Coordinates of N, CA and C in Angstrom, one line a residue:
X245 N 0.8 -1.2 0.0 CA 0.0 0.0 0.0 C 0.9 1.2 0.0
X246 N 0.5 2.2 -0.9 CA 1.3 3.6 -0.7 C 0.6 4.8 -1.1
X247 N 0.7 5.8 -0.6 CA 0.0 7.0 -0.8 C 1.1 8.3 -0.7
X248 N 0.9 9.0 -1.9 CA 1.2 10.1 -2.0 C 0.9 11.1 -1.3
X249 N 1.7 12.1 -0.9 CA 1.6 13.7 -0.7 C 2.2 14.6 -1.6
X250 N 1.8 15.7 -2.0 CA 2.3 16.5 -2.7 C 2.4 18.1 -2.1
X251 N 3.7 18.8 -1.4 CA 2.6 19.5 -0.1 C 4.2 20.0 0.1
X252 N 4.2 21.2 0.0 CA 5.6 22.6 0.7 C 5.9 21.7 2.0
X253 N 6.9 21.9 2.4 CA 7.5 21.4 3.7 C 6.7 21.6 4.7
X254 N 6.8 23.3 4.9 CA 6.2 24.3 6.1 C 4.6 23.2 6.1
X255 N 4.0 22.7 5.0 CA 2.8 22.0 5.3 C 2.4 21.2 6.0
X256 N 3.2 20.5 6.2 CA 3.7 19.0 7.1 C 3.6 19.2 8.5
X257 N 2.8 18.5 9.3 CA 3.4 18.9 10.9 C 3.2 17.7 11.3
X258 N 2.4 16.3 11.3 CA 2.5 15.6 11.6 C 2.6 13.8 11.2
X259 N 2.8 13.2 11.5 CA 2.8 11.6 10.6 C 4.1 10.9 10.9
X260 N 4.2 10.1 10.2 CA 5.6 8.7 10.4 C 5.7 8.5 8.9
X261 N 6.8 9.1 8.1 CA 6.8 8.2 7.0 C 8.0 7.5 6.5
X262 N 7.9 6.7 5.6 CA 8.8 5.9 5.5 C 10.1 6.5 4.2
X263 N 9.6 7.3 3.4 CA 9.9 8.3 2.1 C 10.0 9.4 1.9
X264 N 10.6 10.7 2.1 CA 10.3 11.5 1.8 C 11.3 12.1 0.8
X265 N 10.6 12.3 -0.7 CA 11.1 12.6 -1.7 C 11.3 14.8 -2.3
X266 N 12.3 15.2 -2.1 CA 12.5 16.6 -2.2 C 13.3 17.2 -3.3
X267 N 12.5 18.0 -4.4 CA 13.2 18.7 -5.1 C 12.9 20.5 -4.9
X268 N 13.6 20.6 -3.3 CA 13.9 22.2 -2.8 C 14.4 23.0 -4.0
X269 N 13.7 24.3 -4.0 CA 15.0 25.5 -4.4 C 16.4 25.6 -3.7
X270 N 17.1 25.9 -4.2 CA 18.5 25.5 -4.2 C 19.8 26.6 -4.1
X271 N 18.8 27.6 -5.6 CA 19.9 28.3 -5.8 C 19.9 29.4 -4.7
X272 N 21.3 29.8 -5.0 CA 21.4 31.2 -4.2 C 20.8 32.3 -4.5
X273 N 20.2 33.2 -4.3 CA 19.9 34.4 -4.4 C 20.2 35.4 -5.3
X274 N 21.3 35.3 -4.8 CA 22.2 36.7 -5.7 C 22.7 35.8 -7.1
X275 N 22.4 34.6 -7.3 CA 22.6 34.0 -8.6 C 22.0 33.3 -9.4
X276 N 20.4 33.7 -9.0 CA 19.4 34.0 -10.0 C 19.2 35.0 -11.5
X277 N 19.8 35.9 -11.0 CA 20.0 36.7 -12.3 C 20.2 36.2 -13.3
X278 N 21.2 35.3 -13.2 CA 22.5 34.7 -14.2 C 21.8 33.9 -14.8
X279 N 20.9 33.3 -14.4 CA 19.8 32.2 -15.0 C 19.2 32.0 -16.2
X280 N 19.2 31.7 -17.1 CA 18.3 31.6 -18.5 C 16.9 30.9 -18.0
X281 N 16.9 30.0 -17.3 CA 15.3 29.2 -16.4 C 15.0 30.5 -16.2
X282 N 15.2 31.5 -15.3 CA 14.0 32.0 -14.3 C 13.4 32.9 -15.1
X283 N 13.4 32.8 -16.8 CA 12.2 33.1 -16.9 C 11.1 31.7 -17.5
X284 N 11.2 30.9 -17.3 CA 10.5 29.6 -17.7 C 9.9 29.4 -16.0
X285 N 10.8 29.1 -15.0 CA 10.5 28.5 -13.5 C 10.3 29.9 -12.7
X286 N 9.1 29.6 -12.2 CA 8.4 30.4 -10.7 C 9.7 31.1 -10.1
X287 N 10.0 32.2 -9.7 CA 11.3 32.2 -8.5 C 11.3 31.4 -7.6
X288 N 10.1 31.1 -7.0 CA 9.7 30.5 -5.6 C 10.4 29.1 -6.0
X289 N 10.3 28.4 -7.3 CA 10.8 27.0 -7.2 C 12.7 27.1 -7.6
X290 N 13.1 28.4 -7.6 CA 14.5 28.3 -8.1 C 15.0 29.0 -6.3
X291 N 14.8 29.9 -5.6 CA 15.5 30.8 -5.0 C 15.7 30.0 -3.2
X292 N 16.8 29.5 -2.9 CA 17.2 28.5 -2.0 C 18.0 29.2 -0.9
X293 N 17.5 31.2 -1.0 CA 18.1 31.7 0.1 C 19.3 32.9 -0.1
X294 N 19.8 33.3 0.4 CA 21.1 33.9 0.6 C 22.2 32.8 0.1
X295 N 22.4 31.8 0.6 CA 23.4 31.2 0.2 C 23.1 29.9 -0.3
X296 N 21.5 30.0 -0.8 CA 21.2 28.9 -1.4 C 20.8 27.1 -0.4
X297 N 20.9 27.4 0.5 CA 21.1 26.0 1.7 C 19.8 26.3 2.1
X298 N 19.2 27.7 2.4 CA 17.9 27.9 3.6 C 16.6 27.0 3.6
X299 N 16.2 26.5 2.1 CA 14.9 25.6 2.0 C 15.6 24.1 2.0
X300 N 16.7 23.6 1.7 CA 17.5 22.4 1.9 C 17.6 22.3 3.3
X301 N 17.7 23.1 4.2 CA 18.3 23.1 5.5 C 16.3 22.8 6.4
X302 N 15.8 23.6 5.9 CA 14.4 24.1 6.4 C 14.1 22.0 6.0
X303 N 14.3 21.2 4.8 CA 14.0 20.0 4.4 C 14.4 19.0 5.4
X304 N 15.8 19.5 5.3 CA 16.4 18.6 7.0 C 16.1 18.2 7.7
X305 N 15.1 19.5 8.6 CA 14.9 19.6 10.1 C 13.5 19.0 9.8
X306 N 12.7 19.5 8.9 CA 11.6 18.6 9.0 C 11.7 17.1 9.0
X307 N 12.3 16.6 7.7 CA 12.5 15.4 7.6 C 12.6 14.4 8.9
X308 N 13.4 15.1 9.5 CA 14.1 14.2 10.3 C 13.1 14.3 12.0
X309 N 12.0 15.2 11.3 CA 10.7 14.5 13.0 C 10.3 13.8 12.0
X310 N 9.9 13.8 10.9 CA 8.7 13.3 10.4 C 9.2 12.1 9.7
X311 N 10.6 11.6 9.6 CA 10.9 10.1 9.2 C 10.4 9.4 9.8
X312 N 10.3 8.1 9.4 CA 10.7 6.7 10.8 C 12.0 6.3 10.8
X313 N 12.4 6.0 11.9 CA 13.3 5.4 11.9 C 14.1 4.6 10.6
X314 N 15.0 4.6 10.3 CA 15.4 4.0 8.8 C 14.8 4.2 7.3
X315 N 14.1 5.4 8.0 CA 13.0 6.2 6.6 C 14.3 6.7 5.5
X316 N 13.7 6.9 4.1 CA 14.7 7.4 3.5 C 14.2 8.9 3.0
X317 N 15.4 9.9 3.3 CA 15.2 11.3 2.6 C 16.8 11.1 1.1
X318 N 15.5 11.6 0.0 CA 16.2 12.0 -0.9 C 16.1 13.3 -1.2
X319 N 16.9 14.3 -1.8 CA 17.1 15.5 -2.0 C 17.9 15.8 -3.2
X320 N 17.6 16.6 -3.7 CA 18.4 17.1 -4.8 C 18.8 18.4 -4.3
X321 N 20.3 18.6 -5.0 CA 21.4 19.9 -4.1 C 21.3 20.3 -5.8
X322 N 22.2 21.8 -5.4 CA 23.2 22.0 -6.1 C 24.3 21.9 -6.7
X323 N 25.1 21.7 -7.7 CA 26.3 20.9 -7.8 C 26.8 21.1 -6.7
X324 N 27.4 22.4 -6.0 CA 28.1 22.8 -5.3 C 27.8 23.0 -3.7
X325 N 27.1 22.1 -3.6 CA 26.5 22.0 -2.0 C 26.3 20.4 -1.2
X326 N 27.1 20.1 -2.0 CA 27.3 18.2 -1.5 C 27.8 18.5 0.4
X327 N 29.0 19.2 0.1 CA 29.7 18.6 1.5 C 28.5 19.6 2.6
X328 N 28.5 20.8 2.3 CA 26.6 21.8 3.3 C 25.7 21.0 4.3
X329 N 25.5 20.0 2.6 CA 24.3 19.6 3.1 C 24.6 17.7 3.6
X330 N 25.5 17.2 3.0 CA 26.0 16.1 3.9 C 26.2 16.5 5.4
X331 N 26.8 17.4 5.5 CA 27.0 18.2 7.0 C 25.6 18.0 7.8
X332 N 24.8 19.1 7.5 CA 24.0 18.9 7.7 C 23.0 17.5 8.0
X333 N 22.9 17.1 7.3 CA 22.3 15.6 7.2 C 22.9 14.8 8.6
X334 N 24.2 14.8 8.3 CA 24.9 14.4 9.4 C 24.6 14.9 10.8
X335 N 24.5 16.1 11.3 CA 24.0 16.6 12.5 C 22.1 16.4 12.8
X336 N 21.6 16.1 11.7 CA 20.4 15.6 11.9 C 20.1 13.9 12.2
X337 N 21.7 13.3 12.1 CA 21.3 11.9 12.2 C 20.1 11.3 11.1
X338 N 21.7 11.5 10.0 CA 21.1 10.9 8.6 C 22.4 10.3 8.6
X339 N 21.9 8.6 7.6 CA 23.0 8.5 7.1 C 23.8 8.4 5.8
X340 N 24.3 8.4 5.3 CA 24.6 9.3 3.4 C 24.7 7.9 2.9
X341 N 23.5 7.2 2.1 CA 23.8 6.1 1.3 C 24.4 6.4 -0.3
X342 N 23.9 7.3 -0.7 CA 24.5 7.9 -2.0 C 24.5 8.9 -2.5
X343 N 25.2 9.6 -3.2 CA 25.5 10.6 -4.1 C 25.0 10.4 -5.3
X344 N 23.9 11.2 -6.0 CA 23.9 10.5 -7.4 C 24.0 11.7 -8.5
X345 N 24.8 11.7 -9.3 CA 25.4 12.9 -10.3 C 24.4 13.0 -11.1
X346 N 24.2 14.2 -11.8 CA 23.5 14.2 -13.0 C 24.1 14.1 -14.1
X347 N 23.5 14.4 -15.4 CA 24.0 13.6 -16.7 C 25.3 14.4 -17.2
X348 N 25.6 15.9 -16.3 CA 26.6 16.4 -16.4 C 27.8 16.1 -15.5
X349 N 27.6 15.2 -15.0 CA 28.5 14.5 -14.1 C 28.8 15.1 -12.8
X350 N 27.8 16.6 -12.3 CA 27.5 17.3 -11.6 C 27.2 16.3 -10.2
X351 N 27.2 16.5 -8.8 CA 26.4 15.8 -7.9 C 25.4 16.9 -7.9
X352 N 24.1 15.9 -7.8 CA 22.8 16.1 -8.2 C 21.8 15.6 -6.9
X353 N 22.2 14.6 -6.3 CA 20.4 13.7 -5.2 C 21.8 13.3 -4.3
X354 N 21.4 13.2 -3.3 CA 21.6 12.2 -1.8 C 20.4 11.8 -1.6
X355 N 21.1 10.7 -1.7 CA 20.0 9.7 -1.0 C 20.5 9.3 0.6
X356 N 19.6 9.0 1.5 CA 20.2 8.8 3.1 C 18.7 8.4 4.0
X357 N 19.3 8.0 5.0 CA 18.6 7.4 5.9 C 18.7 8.0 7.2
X358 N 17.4 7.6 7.7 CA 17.5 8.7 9.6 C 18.0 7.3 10.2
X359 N 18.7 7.9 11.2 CA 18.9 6.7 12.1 C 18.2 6.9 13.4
X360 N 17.9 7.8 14.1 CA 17.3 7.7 15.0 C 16.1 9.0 15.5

C-alpha cells in the first residue's frame, strides 16, 4: 500500500513516514539573475536563500521528525552543496547512502537514511 503527498514542507506537521522525496530550491539568491530558467521556472521554485542551503536546510529539520526510523530522505542539491548539506544531514542523524550525479556529471540527489 502507498499513498502520496504532494505539499511545501512548512505543510507537514505531523505523521511517520517511511519516504520523503524533495526537489527544494537550491539556488542562491544573488545567482538568480544569471539564470536563462528564471524566466520559464516560478522564482519561488528556483530561489534557496542567501546562500542557497535555507529551503535544503528548512528540508532537514523537518525530515528528520517526520521520518521513521530507517526512513529514507532523498534531495536534490546544487552541484556545489554536496559537503553543506551532507553536514548537515549528518547533524540531523542521517545517514549518506549515496550521491547520485547528474547527466553532467555534476552531484545532483543524496540519498540517506534517519537513524534515530
Amino acid at each position: 500500500r502507498i499513498k502520496f503527498f504532494k505539499s511545501d514542507v512548512d505543510n507537514f506537521v505531523t505523521g511517520k513516514y517511511d519516504l520523503i522525496l524533495s526537489n527544494p530550491p537550491y539556488i542562491d539568491k544573488h545567482q538568480l539573475k544569471y539564470l536563462d530558467v528564471s524566466e520559464y521556472e516560478p522564482l519561488s521554485a528556483l530561489d534557496g536563500g542567501i546562500n542557497g542551503t535555507e529551503v535544503l536546510t528548512k528540508v532537514i529539520v523537518k525530515s528528520s521528525q517526520l521520518l521513521k526510523v530507517n526512513g529514507k530522505l532523498i534531495i536534490e542539491i546544487g552541484s556545489n552543496q554536496k559537503y553543506k548539506v551532507i553536514n548537515k544531514l549528518k547533524k540531523y542523524k542521517f545517514y549518506i547512502n549515496k550521491i547520485i550525479k547528474d547527466f553532467s556529471k555534476k552531484d545532483r540527489c543524496i540519498v540517506s537514511t534517519k537513524l534515530a
